[in-house]
Coordinates of C-alpha atoms in Angstrom, one line a residue:
M10 CA -0.1 -84.9 -46.9
T11 CA 2.9 -85.2 -44.6
A12 CA 3.5 -85.5 -40.8
S13 CA 6.2 -86.3 -38.4
L14 CA 6.9 -90.2 -37.7
D15 CA 5.1 -91.6 -34.6
P16 CA 7.7 -92.9 -32.4
A17 CA 5.1 -95.2 -30.8
N18 CA 4.6 -96.9 -34.3
N19 CA 8.5 -97.1 -34.4
Q20 CA 8.9 -98.7 -31.4
N21 CA 5.9 -101.3 -31.5
G22 CA 5.5 -101.8 -35.3
S23 CA 7.5 -104.9 -34.5
P24 CA 8.4 -107.1 -31.6
N25 CA 11.9 -106.7 -32.4
G26 CA 13.2 -103.2 -32.6
G27 CA 16.7 -104.5 -33.8
S28 CA 15.3 -106.1 -37.0
N29 CA 13.0 -102.8 -38.0
E30 CA 16.1 -100.8 -37.5
G31 CA 18.0 -102.9 -39.7
N32 CA 15.5 -102.7 -42.5
Q33 CA 14.8 -98.9 -42.9
D34 CA 14.3 -99.1 -46.6
G35 CA 11.6 -101.7 -46.1
K36 CA 9.2 -99.2 -44.5
V37 CA 6.1 -98.5 -46.4
Y38 CA 4.5 -95.2 -45.9
T39 CA 0.7 -94.6 -45.9
L40 CA 0.0 -90.8 -47.1
N41 CA -3.1 -88.9 -47.0
V42 CA -2.9 -86.1 -49.7
T43 CA -6.8 -85.1 -49.6
R44 CA -6.2 -82.5 -46.9
G45 CA -3.4 -80.1 -46.3
Y46 CA 0.1 -80.9 -44.8
D47 CA 2.3 -79.9 -42.2
N48 CA 5.7 -81.3 -41.4
D49 CA 8.0 -79.8 -38.7
G50 CA 11.0 -82.0 -39.3
F51 CA 10.8 -83.6 -36.0
N52 CA 9.0 -85.7 -33.9
K53 CA 6.1 -84.5 -31.7
G54 CA 6.1 -87.1 -29.2
D55 CA 8.8 -88.8 -26.9
G56 CA 7.7 -92.0 -27.2
D57 CA 7.1 -92.5 -23.2
A58 CA 3.7 -94.2 -22.9
L59 CA 3.9 -94.3 -19.3
G60 CA 4.8 -98.2 -19.2
A61 CA 1.4 -98.8 -21.0
V62 CA 1.4 -101.4 -23.7
M63 CA 0.4 -100.0 -27.1
K64 CA -1.1 -102.0 -29.7
P65 CA 0.4 -101.5 -33.1
P66 CA -2.4 -100.2 -35.8
R67 CA -3.4 -102.5 -38.1
E68 CA -1.8 -102.0 -41.7
L69 CA -4.1 -100.7 -44.3
T70 CA -4.7 -102.8 -47.6
D71 CA -4.0 -101.0 -50.8
E72 CA -7.8 -100.7 -51.5
E73 CA -8.3 -99.3 -48.2
A74 CA -5.9 -96.8 -48.4
S75 CA -7.2 -95.7 -51.9
L76 CA -10.7 -95.3 -50.6
Q77 CA -9.3 -93.1 -48.0
G78 CA -7.5 -90.7 -50.3
K79 CA -3.7 -92.3 -49.2
F80 CA -1.1 -94.1 -51.2
K81 CA 1.7 -96.3 -49.9
L82 CA 5.4 -95.6 -50.6
S83 CA 8.8 -97.0 -49.2
R84 CA 11.4 -95.3 -48.1
K85 CA 13.5 -95.9 -51.3
E86 CA 11.1 -93.9 -53.2
K87 CA 13.2 -90.6 -52.1
W88 CA 15.7 -91.8 -54.7
R89 CA 13.2 -92.2 -57.3
I90 CA 11.6 -88.2 -56.7
L91 CA 15.1 -87.0 -56.8
K92 CA 15.4 -88.6 -60.2
N93 CA 12.0 -86.9 -61.2
V94 CA 13.2 -83.6 -60.1
T95 CA 16.5 -83.9 -61.8
I96 CA 15.1 -84.9 -65.2
I97 CA 12.4 -81.9 -65.1
S98 CA 15.2 -79.6 -64.0
T99 CA 17.5 -81.0 -67.1
A100 CA 14.4 -80.8 -69.4
F101 CA 13.8 -77.1 -68.8
M102 CA 17.6 -76.3 -69.2
I103 CA 17.5 -77.7 -72.9
Q104 CA 14.2 -75.9 -73.2
F105 CA 15.3 -72.6 -72.2
T106 CA 18.5 -73.0 -73.7
A107 CA 16.6 -72.2 -77.0
F108 CA 14.3 -69.6 -75.5
Q109 CA 16.7 -67.6 -73.5
G110 CA 19.4 -67.6 -76.3
T111 CA 16.7 -66.5 -78.6
A112 CA 14.9 -63.9 -76.2
N113 CA 18.4 -62.2 -75.4
L114 CA 19.0 -61.4 -79.0
Q115 CA 15.6 -60.2 -80.2
S116 CA 16.1 -56.5 -79.1
S117 CA 19.3 -56.6 -81.1
I118 CA 18.7 -58.8 -84.2
N119 CA 15.1 -57.9 -84.7
A120 CA 15.7 -54.0 -83.7
K121 CA 14.0 -52.7 -86.7
D122 CA 10.8 -51.0 -85.7
G123 CA 11.0 -52.7 -82.3
L124 CA 9.8 -56.1 -83.9
G125 CA 12.0 -58.3 -81.4
T126 CA 10.6 -56.5 -78.4
V127 CA 7.2 -56.4 -79.9
S128 CA 7.2 -60.1 -80.2
L129 CA 8.4 -60.4 -76.4
S130 CA 5.7 -58.1 -75.4
A131 CA 3.3 -60.7 -77.1
V132 CA 4.6 -63.6 -75.6
Y133 CA 4.1 -62.2 -71.9
A134 CA 0.9 -60.3 -72.8
A135 CA -0.6 -63.8 -73.9
L136 CA 0.9 -65.7 -70.8
V137 CA -1.2 -62.9 -68.4
V138 CA -4.2 -64.0 -69.8
S139 CA -3.1 -67.6 -70.1
C140 CA -2.5 -67.3 -66.4
I141 CA -5.9 -66.8 -65.5
F142 CA -7.8 -69.0 -67.6
I143 CA -5.9 -72.0 -68.7
P144 CA -3.3 -73.6 -66.0
T145 CA -5.6 -75.0 -63.7
F146 CA -8.2 -76.2 -66.4
L147 CA -5.4 -77.8 -68.3
I148 CA -3.8 -79.6 -65.5
K149 CA -7.0 -81.2 -64.5
R150 CA -7.8 -82.5 -67.7
L151 CA -4.2 -83.8 -68.8
T152 CA -2.3 -84.1 -65.3
A153 CA 1.2 -82.3 -64.7
K154 CA 3.1 -84.5 -66.9
W155 CA 1.5 -84.1 -70.2
T156 CA 0.5 -80.6 -69.6
L157 CA 4.3 -79.9 -69.5
C158 CA 4.7 -81.9 -72.6
L159 CA 1.7 -80.3 -74.7
S160 CA 3.0 -76.8 -73.2
M161 CA 6.8 -77.0 -74.0
M162 CA 5.7 -77.7 -77.6
C163 CA 4.0 -74.3 -77.9
Y164 CA 7.7 -72.9 -77.9
A165 CA 8.8 -74.4 -81.2
P166 CA 6.6 -72.0 -83.5
Y167 CA 8.4 -68.9 -81.8
I168 CA 12.0 -70.4 -82.4
G169 CA 11.0 -71.3 -86.1
A170 CA 9.8 -67.9 -86.9
Q171 CA 13.2 -66.6 -86.7
F172 CA 13.7 -68.1 -90.1
Y173 CA 11.3 -65.5 -91.4
P174 CA 10.7 -62.6 -89.0
K175 CA 7.8 -60.8 -89.8
F176 CA 5.2 -59.0 -87.6
Y177 CA 2.5 -61.9 -88.9
T178 CA 5.0 -64.5 -88.3
L179 CA 6.6 -63.4 -84.8
V180 CA 3.9 -61.9 -83.1
P181 CA 1.3 -64.7 -83.7
A182 CA 3.9 -67.3 -82.4
G183 CA 4.8 -65.2 -79.8
V184 CA 1.1 -65.5 -78.5
L185 CA 1.0 -69.3 -79.0
L186 CA 4.1 -69.2 -76.7
G187 CA 2.6 -67.2 -74.1
I188 CA -0.4 -69.3 -73.9
G189 CA 1.6 -72.4 -73.4
A190 CA 4.0 -71.0 -71.1
A191 CA 1.5 -70.5 -68.0
P192 CA 0.3 -74.2 -67.9
M193 CA 3.8 -75.2 -68.4
W194 CA 5.2 -73.2 -65.3
A195 CA 2.4 -73.7 -63.2
S196 CA 2.5 -77.8 -63.8
K197 CA 6.3 -77.8 -63.2
A198 CA 5.7 -75.7 -59.7
S199 CA 2.7 -78.0 -58.9
Y200 CA 4.9 -81.2 -59.4
L201 CA 7.9 -79.9 -57.4
T202 CA 5.7 -78.9 -54.4
Q203 CA 3.7 -82.1 -54.3
V204 CA 6.8 -84.3 -54.5
A205 CA 8.5 -82.0 -51.9
G206 CA 5.6 -82.8 -49.5
V207 CA 6.2 -86.6 -49.9
Y208 CA 9.9 -86.4 -49.9
A209 CA 9.8 -84.5 -46.6
K210 CA 7.6 -87.4 -45.1
L211 CA 9.8 -90.0 -46.4
T212 CA 13.0 -88.4 -44.7
D213 CA 11.1 -86.7 -41.9
Q214 CA 12.4 -83.3 -42.8
S215 CA 10.9 -79.9 -42.9
V216 CA 8.4 -79.3 -45.9
D217 CA 9.4 -75.6 -46.1
G218 CA 12.8 -76.7 -46.5
I219 CA 12.4 -79.5 -48.8
I220 CA 10.4 -77.0 -51.2
V221 CA 13.2 -74.3 -51.2
R222 CA 15.9 -77.0 -51.9
F223 CA 13.9 -78.5 -54.8
F224 CA 13.3 -75.2 -56.2
G225 CA 17.2 -74.4 -55.9
I226 CA 17.9 -77.4 -57.8
F227 CA 15.4 -76.5 -60.6
F228 CA 16.7 -73.0 -60.9
L229 CA 20.4 -74.1 -61.0
A230 CA 20.0 -76.3 -63.9
W231 CA 17.4 -73.5 -65.6
Q232 CA 19.7 -70.7 -64.9
T233 CA 22.6 -72.6 -66.9
A234 CA 20.1 -72.3 -69.8
E235 CA 21.8 -68.8 -70.1
L236 CA 25.1 -70.2 -70.3
W237 CA 24.4 -72.8 -73.0
G238 CA 22.1 -70.9 -75.1
N239 CA 24.3 -67.6 -75.4
L240 CA 27.4 -69.8 -75.8
I241 CA 25.8 -71.2 -78.8
S242 CA 24.9 -67.8 -80.1
S243 CA 28.4 -66.4 -79.5
L244 CA 30.2 -69.0 -81.3
V245 CA 28.3 -68.9 -84.2
L246 CA 28.2 -64.9 -84.3
S247 CA 31.9 -65.0 -83.6
N248 CA 32.5 -66.9 -87.1
P249 CA 30.4 -64.5 -89.7
H250 CA 29.4 -66.0 -92.6
G251 CA 28.4 -62.4 -94.0
A252 CA 29.6 -58.9 -93.7
H253 CA 28.2 -57.7 -90.6
G254 CA 29.3 -60.7 -88.6
G255 CA 32.0 -58.5 -86.5
S256 CA 31.4 -55.3 -84.3
S257 CA 32.8 -52.0 -84.8
S258 CA 36.0 -51.3 -83.3
N259 CA 36.2 -47.4 -84.4
G260 CA 33.3 -46.0 -82.8
S261 CA 33.6 -42.5 -82.3
I262 CA 33.3 -40.7 -78.8
E263 CA 30.0 -39.5 -79.8
T264 CA 28.6 -43.1 -80.6
Y265 CA 29.5 -44.3 -77.0
D266 CA 28.1 -41.1 -75.4
S267 CA 24.5 -42.4 -76.6
C268 CA 25.4 -46.0 -75.0
G269 CA 24.0 -46.8 -71.2
A270 CA 21.8 -44.7 -69.3
N271 CA 21.4 -42.2 -72.3
F272 CA 20.7 -44.9 -74.8
C273 CA 17.2 -44.4 -76.7
V274 CA 15.9 -46.7 -79.4
M275 CA 15.3 -43.8 -81.9
N276 CA 19.2 -43.4 -82.0
L277 CA 19.9 -46.8 -83.0
N278 CA 20.7 -46.4 -86.7
N279 CA 23.7 -44.3 -85.8
N280 CA 25.7 -47.0 -84.4
D281 CA 27.2 -49.8 -86.6
N282 CA 27.5 -52.2 -83.7
L283 CA 23.7 -52.6 -83.7
A284 CA 23.7 -53.9 -87.4
R285 CA 21.9 -57.1 -87.7
P286 CA 24.0 -60.2 -88.7
D287 CA 24.1 -62.1 -91.8
D288 CA 20.8 -64.5 -92.2
K289 CA 22.9 -67.5 -92.5
E290 CA 23.9 -67.1 -88.8
I291 CA 20.6 -66.4 -87.7
F292 CA 19.4 -69.4 -89.5
E293 CA 22.1 -71.6 -87.9
I294 CA 21.3 -70.5 -84.5
S295 CA 17.6 -71.0 -84.8
G296 CA 18.0 -74.7 -86.0
I297 CA 20.0 -75.6 -83.4
Y298 CA 17.5 -74.0 -81.0
L299 CA 14.4 -75.8 -82.5
S300 CA 16.1 -79.2 -81.8
C301 CA 16.7 -78.3 -78.3
I302 CA 13.0 -77.8 -78.0
V303 CA 12.0 -81.3 -79.4
L304 CA 14.4 -83.0 -77.2
A305 CA 13.4 -81.4 -74.0
V306 CA 9.7 -82.7 -75.0
I307 CA 10.8 -86.2 -75.6
I308 CA 12.9 -86.2 -72.1
I309 CA 9.7 -85.2 -70.2
A310 CA 7.5 -87.9 -72.0
L311 CA 9.7 -90.8 -71.7
F312 CA 11.4 -90.1 -68.4
V313 CA 9.3 -88.5 -66.0
D314 CA 7.0 -90.5 -63.6
P315 CA 3.2 -89.3 -63.6
L316 CA 2.5 -87.2 -60.6
S317 CA -0.4 -89.7 -59.7
R318 CA 2.4 -91.7 -58.5
Y319 CA 2.5 -89.2 -55.6
G320 CA -1.0 -88.7 -54.9
E321 CA -2.2 -86.4 -57.9
K322 CA -5.3 -88.6 -58.4
Q323 CA -6.4 -88.8 -54.8
R324 CA -6.0 -85.1 -54.4
R325 CA -8.0 -84.3 -57.4
A326 CA -10.6 -86.9 -56.6
S327 CA -11.2 -85.2 -53.5
V328 CA -12.1 -82.0 -55.2
V329 CA -15.4 -81.3 -56.8
E330 CA -15.1 -81.0 -60.4
L331 CA -15.5 -77.5 -61.4
T332 CA -16.8 -75.8 -64.7
G333 CA -14.7 -73.7 -66.8
I334 CA -16.0 -70.4 -65.0
Q335 CA -15.6 -71.9 -61.7
L336 CA -12.0 -72.8 -62.4
L337 CA -11.5 -68.9 -63.8
S338 CA -13.2 -67.9 -60.2
A339 CA -10.7 -70.2 -58.4
T340 CA -7.6 -68.7 -60.0
A341 CA -9.1 -65.2 -59.5
Y342 CA -10.2 -65.7 -55.9
Q343 CA -6.3 -66.2 -55.2
L344 CA -6.0 -62.6 -55.8
K345 CA -8.4 -62.0 -52.5
K346 CA -5.8 -63.1 -50.3
P347 CA -3.8 -60.2 -48.3
Y348 CA -0.6 -62.2 -48.9
Q349 CA -1.2 -62.4 -52.6
Q350 CA -2.1 -58.8 -52.7
L351 CA 1.2 -57.7 -50.6
L352 CA 3.4 -59.7 -53.0
I353 CA 2.0 -58.2 -56.5
P354 CA 4.9 -55.7 -56.5
I355 CA 7.7 -57.6 -55.9
T356 CA 6.4 -60.3 -58.5
V357 CA 5.9 -57.5 -60.9
W358 CA 9.6 -56.4 -60.3
I359 CA 10.7 -59.9 -61.0
G360 CA 9.3 -59.9 -64.3
M361 CA 10.6 -56.1 -65.0
E362 CA 14.4 -57.2 -64.0
Q363 CA 14.5 -60.0 -66.1
A364 CA 13.2 -58.2 -69.0
F365 CA 15.8 -55.4 -68.4
I366 CA 18.7 -57.6 -68.2
G367 CA 17.8 -59.7 -71.2
A368 CA 16.6 -56.8 -73.7
D369 CA 17.7 -53.4 -72.4
F370 CA 20.9 -54.0 -70.8
T371 CA 21.8 -56.2 -73.9
Q372 CA 21.0 -53.4 -76.2
A373 CA 21.8 -50.3 -74.4
Y374 CA 25.0 -51.3 -73.0
V375 CA 26.6 -54.5 -74.3
S376 CA 25.4 -54.1 -78.3
C377 CA 25.7 -50.6 -78.2
A378 CA 29.4 -50.6 -76.9
L379 CA 30.9 -53.6 -77.9
G380 CA 28.7 -55.3 -80.5
I381 CA 26.0 -58.0 -81.1
P382 CA 28.5 -61.1 -80.8
S383 CA 29.4 -59.9 -77.5
V384 CA 26.2 -60.5 -75.8
G385 CA 26.4 -64.1 -75.7
Y386 CA 29.6 -64.0 -73.6
V387 CA 28.4 -61.3 -71.2
M388 CA 25.1 -63.2 -70.7
I389 CA 27.0 -66.4 -69.8
C390 CA 28.5 -64.7 -66.8
F391 CA 25.0 -63.9 -65.9
G392 CA 23.9 -67.3 -66.2
V393 CA 26.9 -69.0 -64.8
V394 CA 26.5 -66.6 -61.5
N395 CA 22.6 -67.1 -61.4
A396 CA 22.9 -70.8 -61.3
I397 CA 25.4 -71.1 -58.7
C398 CA 23.6 -68.6 -56.5
S399 CA 20.5 -70.4 -57.1
L400 CA 21.9 -73.7 -55.7
L401 CA 23.7 -71.9 -52.9
F402 CA 20.6 -69.7 -51.6
G403 CA 18.4 -72.7 -51.6
S404 CA 20.8 -74.8 -49.4
V405 CA 21.5 -71.9 -46.9
M406 CA 18.1 -70.8 -46.5
K407 CA 17.4 -73.5 -43.9
Y408 CA 20.5 -72.1 -41.6
I409 CA 20.0 -68.4 -42.1
G410 CA 16.2 -67.8 -43.0
R411 CA 14.7 -66.2 -46.1
I412 CA 14.9 -62.5 -44.7
P413 CA 18.8 -62.1 -44.8
I414 CA 18.9 -63.7 -48.4
I415 CA 16.2 -61.5 -50.0
A416 CA 17.8 -58.3 -48.0
L417 CA 21.1 -59.2 -50.0
G418 CA 19.1 -59.3 -53.3
A419 CA 17.3 -56.1 -52.6
G420 CA 20.7 -54.4 -51.8
I421 CA 22.4 -55.6 -54.7
H422 CA 19.5 -54.7 -57.1
L423 CA 19.3 -50.8 -55.4
A424 CA 23.2 -50.7 -56.0
L425 CA 23.4 -51.9 -59.6
C426 CA 20.3 -49.7 -60.8
T427 CA 22.1 -46.5 -59.2
W428 CA 25.5 -47.6 -60.7
L429 CA 23.9 -48.1 -64.3
L430 CA 22.4 -44.5 -64.1
L431 CA 26.0 -43.2 -63.6
W432 CA 28.0 -45.5 -65.6
K433 CA 29.3 -44.7 -69.3
P434 CA 29.8 -47.9 -71.0
H435 CA 33.0 -48.1 -73.4
P436 CA 34.7 -51.1 -74.9
S437 CA 38.1 -50.2 -73.3
N438 CA 36.5 -51.6 -70.2
P439 CA 35.0 -54.9 -71.0
I440 CA 35.5 -56.5 -67.6
L441 CA 32.6 -53.8 -66.3
F442 CA 30.1 -55.4 -68.5
F443 CA 30.6 -58.8 -66.8
V444 CA 30.8 -57.4 -63.6
A445 CA 27.2 -55.6 -64.1
S446 CA 25.9 -59.0 -65.4
G447 CA 27.4 -61.2 -62.9
L448 CA 25.9 -58.9 -59.9
W449 CA 22.6 -59.0 -61.5
G450 CA 22.6 -62.8 -61.6
V451 CA 23.3 -63.0 -57.8
G452 CA 20.0 -60.6 -57.4
D453 CA 18.0 -62.6 -59.8
A454 CA 18.9 -66.0 -58.1
V455 CA 17.5 -64.5 -54.8
W456 CA 14.1 -63.5 -56.4
Q457 CA 13.7 -66.8 -58.2
T458 CA 14.6 -69.2 -55.5
Q459 CA 13.2 -67.3 -52.4
I460 CA 9.8 -65.8 -53.7
N461 CA 9.1 -69.2 -55.4
G462 CA 9.6 -71.0 -52.2
L463 CA 7.8 -68.1 -50.5
Y464 CA 4.7 -69.0 -52.7
G465 CA 4.9 -72.5 -52.2
T466 CA 5.0 -72.2 -48.5
L467 CA 2.1 -69.7 -47.9
F468 CA -0.2 -71.1 -50.7
R469 CA 0.2 -75.1 -50.2
R470 CA -3.2 -76.0 -50.6
N471 CA -3.9 -74.0 -53.6
K472 CA -0.5 -74.3 -55.4
E473 CA -2.0 -74.1 -59.1
A474 CA -3.6 -71.1 -58.3
A475 CA -1.0 -69.6 -56.4
F476 CA 1.7 -70.3 -58.8
S477 CA -0.6 -69.1 -61.7
N478 CA -0.9 -65.4 -60.0
Y479 CA 2.8 -65.8 -59.7
R480 CA 3.5 -66.2 -63.4
L481 CA 0.5 -63.8 -63.9
W482 CA 2.3 -60.7 -62.1
E483 CA 5.7 -61.8 -63.1
S484 CA 4.5 -61.8 -66.7
S485 CA 2.9 -58.4 -65.9
G486 CA 6.3 -57.1 -65.3
F487 CA 7.6 -58.5 -68.6
V488 CA 4.7 -56.8 -70.5
I489 CA 5.2 -53.3 -68.5
A490 CA 9.0 -53.6 -69.3
Y491 CA 8.7 -54.5 -73.2
A492 CA 5.7 -52.1 -73.7
Y493 CA 7.8 -48.8 -72.7
S494 CA 11.1 -50.3 -74.3
T495 CA 10.7 -48.4 -77.5
H496 CA 9.3 -45.0 -76.0
L497 CA 11.3 -44.4 -73.1
C498 CA 15.3 -44.2 -72.7
A499 CA 17.3 -46.2 -70.6
K500 CA 17.7 -43.8 -67.8
M501 CA 13.9 -43.3 -67.5
K502 CA 13.3 -47.1 -67.5
L503 CA 16.1 -47.7 -64.4
Y504 CA 14.0 -44.8 -62.6
V505 CA 10.7 -46.8 -62.8
M506 CA 12.5 -50.0 -61.7
L507 CA 13.9 -48.4 -58.8
S508 CA 10.4 -47.5 -57.8
V509 CA 8.9 -50.7 -58.3
L510 CA 11.8 -52.4 -56.4
V511 CA 11.4 -50.1 -53.4
L512 CA 7.5 -50.5 -53.3
G513 CA 7.9 -54.2 -53.5
I514 CA 10.2 -54.5 -50.9
L515 CA 8.1 -52.8 -48.4
M516 CA 5.0 -54.7 -49.4
Y517 CA 7.4 -58.0 -48.9
V518 CA 8.4 -56.9 -45.3
I519 CA 4.6 -56.5 -44.2
V520 CA 4.2 -60.2 -45.6
E521 CA 6.8 -61.2 -43.3
I522 CA 5.5 -59.5 -40.1
L523 CA 1.9 -60.6 -40.7
H524 CA 3.2 -64.1 -41.2
A525 CA 5.4 -64.1 -37.9
R526 CA 2.4 -62.8 -36.1
K527 CA 0.1 -65.5 -37.3
V528 CA 2.6 -68.2 -36.5
R529 CA 3.0 -66.7 -32.6
R530 CA -0.8 -66.5 -32.5
Q531 CA -1.1 -70.4 -33.4
K532 CA 1.6 -71.5 -31.3
E533 CA -0.5 -69.8 -28.3
K534 CA -3.6 -71.5 -29.4
E535 CA -1.5 -74.6 -29.3
R536 CA 0.0 -74.1 -25.8
Q537 CA -3.5 -73.1 -24.6
A538 CA -5.0 -76.3 -25.9
A539 CA -2.5 -78.1 -24.3
L540 CA -3.5 -76.3 -20.8
D541 CA -7.2 -77.0 -21.6
E542 CA -6.7 -80.4 -22.2
A543 CA -4.5 -81.3 -19.0
R544 CA -7.5 -79.3 -17.1
N545 CA -10.2 -81.3 -19.0
R546 CA -11.7 -78.2 -20.7
P547 CA -12.6 -78.4 -24.5
P548 CA -10.0 -76.4 -26.4
E549 CA -10.8 -73.3 -28.8
P550 CA -11.6 -74.1 -32.4
E551 CA -8.3 -73.9 -34.1
E552 CA -8.1 -71.5 -37.0
T553 CA -7.6 -73.0 -40.3
D554 CA -7.1 -71.0 -43.7
D555 CA -4.9 -71.2 -46.8
E556 CA -1.9 -69.9 -44.9
K557 CA -2.1 -72.6 -42.6
D558 CA -2.6 -76.1 -43.5
D559 CA -4.1 -79.1 -41.4
I560 CA -2.0 -81.4 -39.5
D561 CA -2.8 -84.9 -41.3
D562 CA -3.8 -86.9 -38.1
D563 CA -4.4 -89.9 -40.4
I564 CA -1.2 -90.8 -41.7
I565 CA -0.2 -94.2 -40.4
V566 CA 3.4 -95.6 -40.4
T567 CA 3.4 -99.5 -41.2
H568 CA 6.1 -102.0 -42.0
L569 CA 6.6 -104.8 -44.1

């Protein structure tokens, strides 16, 4: 899709180089999206034609460009791309203000018989199945924009079920939410990755850096949903309408001894802090959240440009239409790739750590020691720190690389899990709850930005299948964590998480080593090809696979 600008075109596209330079915004770029793309963010030639007069290429007409799978864009289009990225990020922030606020309370307000965690387990179990069957099929039928709208509406029934939380209302609504979540996340990731490639072409920057930057912007907005969702729940629960609005302030020492790593779900009836708030408060919170879902869908429908503007139709037209079974095979085929297999443990960890902070930490540490009304305030700290770090890590990655940032996240979570095993939570030290949630937010921001960006970098030519697999294994981590939530005590959960994290880091290191070797081999082939060309010898065939995209030699830079 993208390639560096040809300096010969810049020099010879107009008889007057000065007039071109003064009309940078007038340039029109013809992009090819039917093949892979590679943009290293710099010109590959020095513009020295050894005195030869080069004839500028003929500008393609719109019809010719369309027939060749290309499309034309002005440099000013970069601002429209940034607008679309911002709107999608804002819509997801509003959407997850509702869902994150609801999910963080499930283990506390619907603790009876583990209904809250069972419903969340149903969400992510359905998401696992949906990741395999639905995203690629739905995106091809509805396009990325309308897949987003339809999928986001699937969240509404789950929020509405909070007005009457029973097994036969919450669990089916959770299944519907999970079915819609997979195509929603896949279409979002596909949209951001596609427009990142176009933006990189228009600005002549590295595609890898732009992908990570766009994901950083997205997760900045997405993580602030923790702030708004938990602020809403905390403000409502802090103004009680019933007898159970406040937390118990006279808990015994024995009550607090059962909190933290020693917490077991079977002991929750012994703690008054875990009593369900009044129904009026729950209904008020749910009504606000339901309005957020509707608003997010309206924003996407009215203000986001269709991805066809950036080559979606051309790219889809270049692919043979597949049957449902073939689409399933294409998604499952992604699992055969070595990089994908090695990234499974760290992707599962991402789901497990999010499930822990949203359910086990809030119940075993915050609700148990401080009371349910304090859950929102503690999770606000998690959301704010997470959002700031998402933007920070997305920006500094291009300066220090991905490996130091991931090492930071791994070190923080290893230390935190060890500390949570030893810490005895007590309301006399409330600052420690905020420290724990804030540090957990730093670690989560690392995984969200860097692993998403890694998937986008390694699997550019199969974005939908790659991000479907990302959601599949992340959701598997959620399911695993929620499945044993009501059967294991907090201490055993932390031991399991530590094991998965260590395994995931080891497998990730192998991916980086293999990828570095592949890059070195490719550079050596390019060097050898240059030598062969100089000696008039035919070069060796160039290796091409999903981890190395083709360079788009057919991109032509034209001028108005």
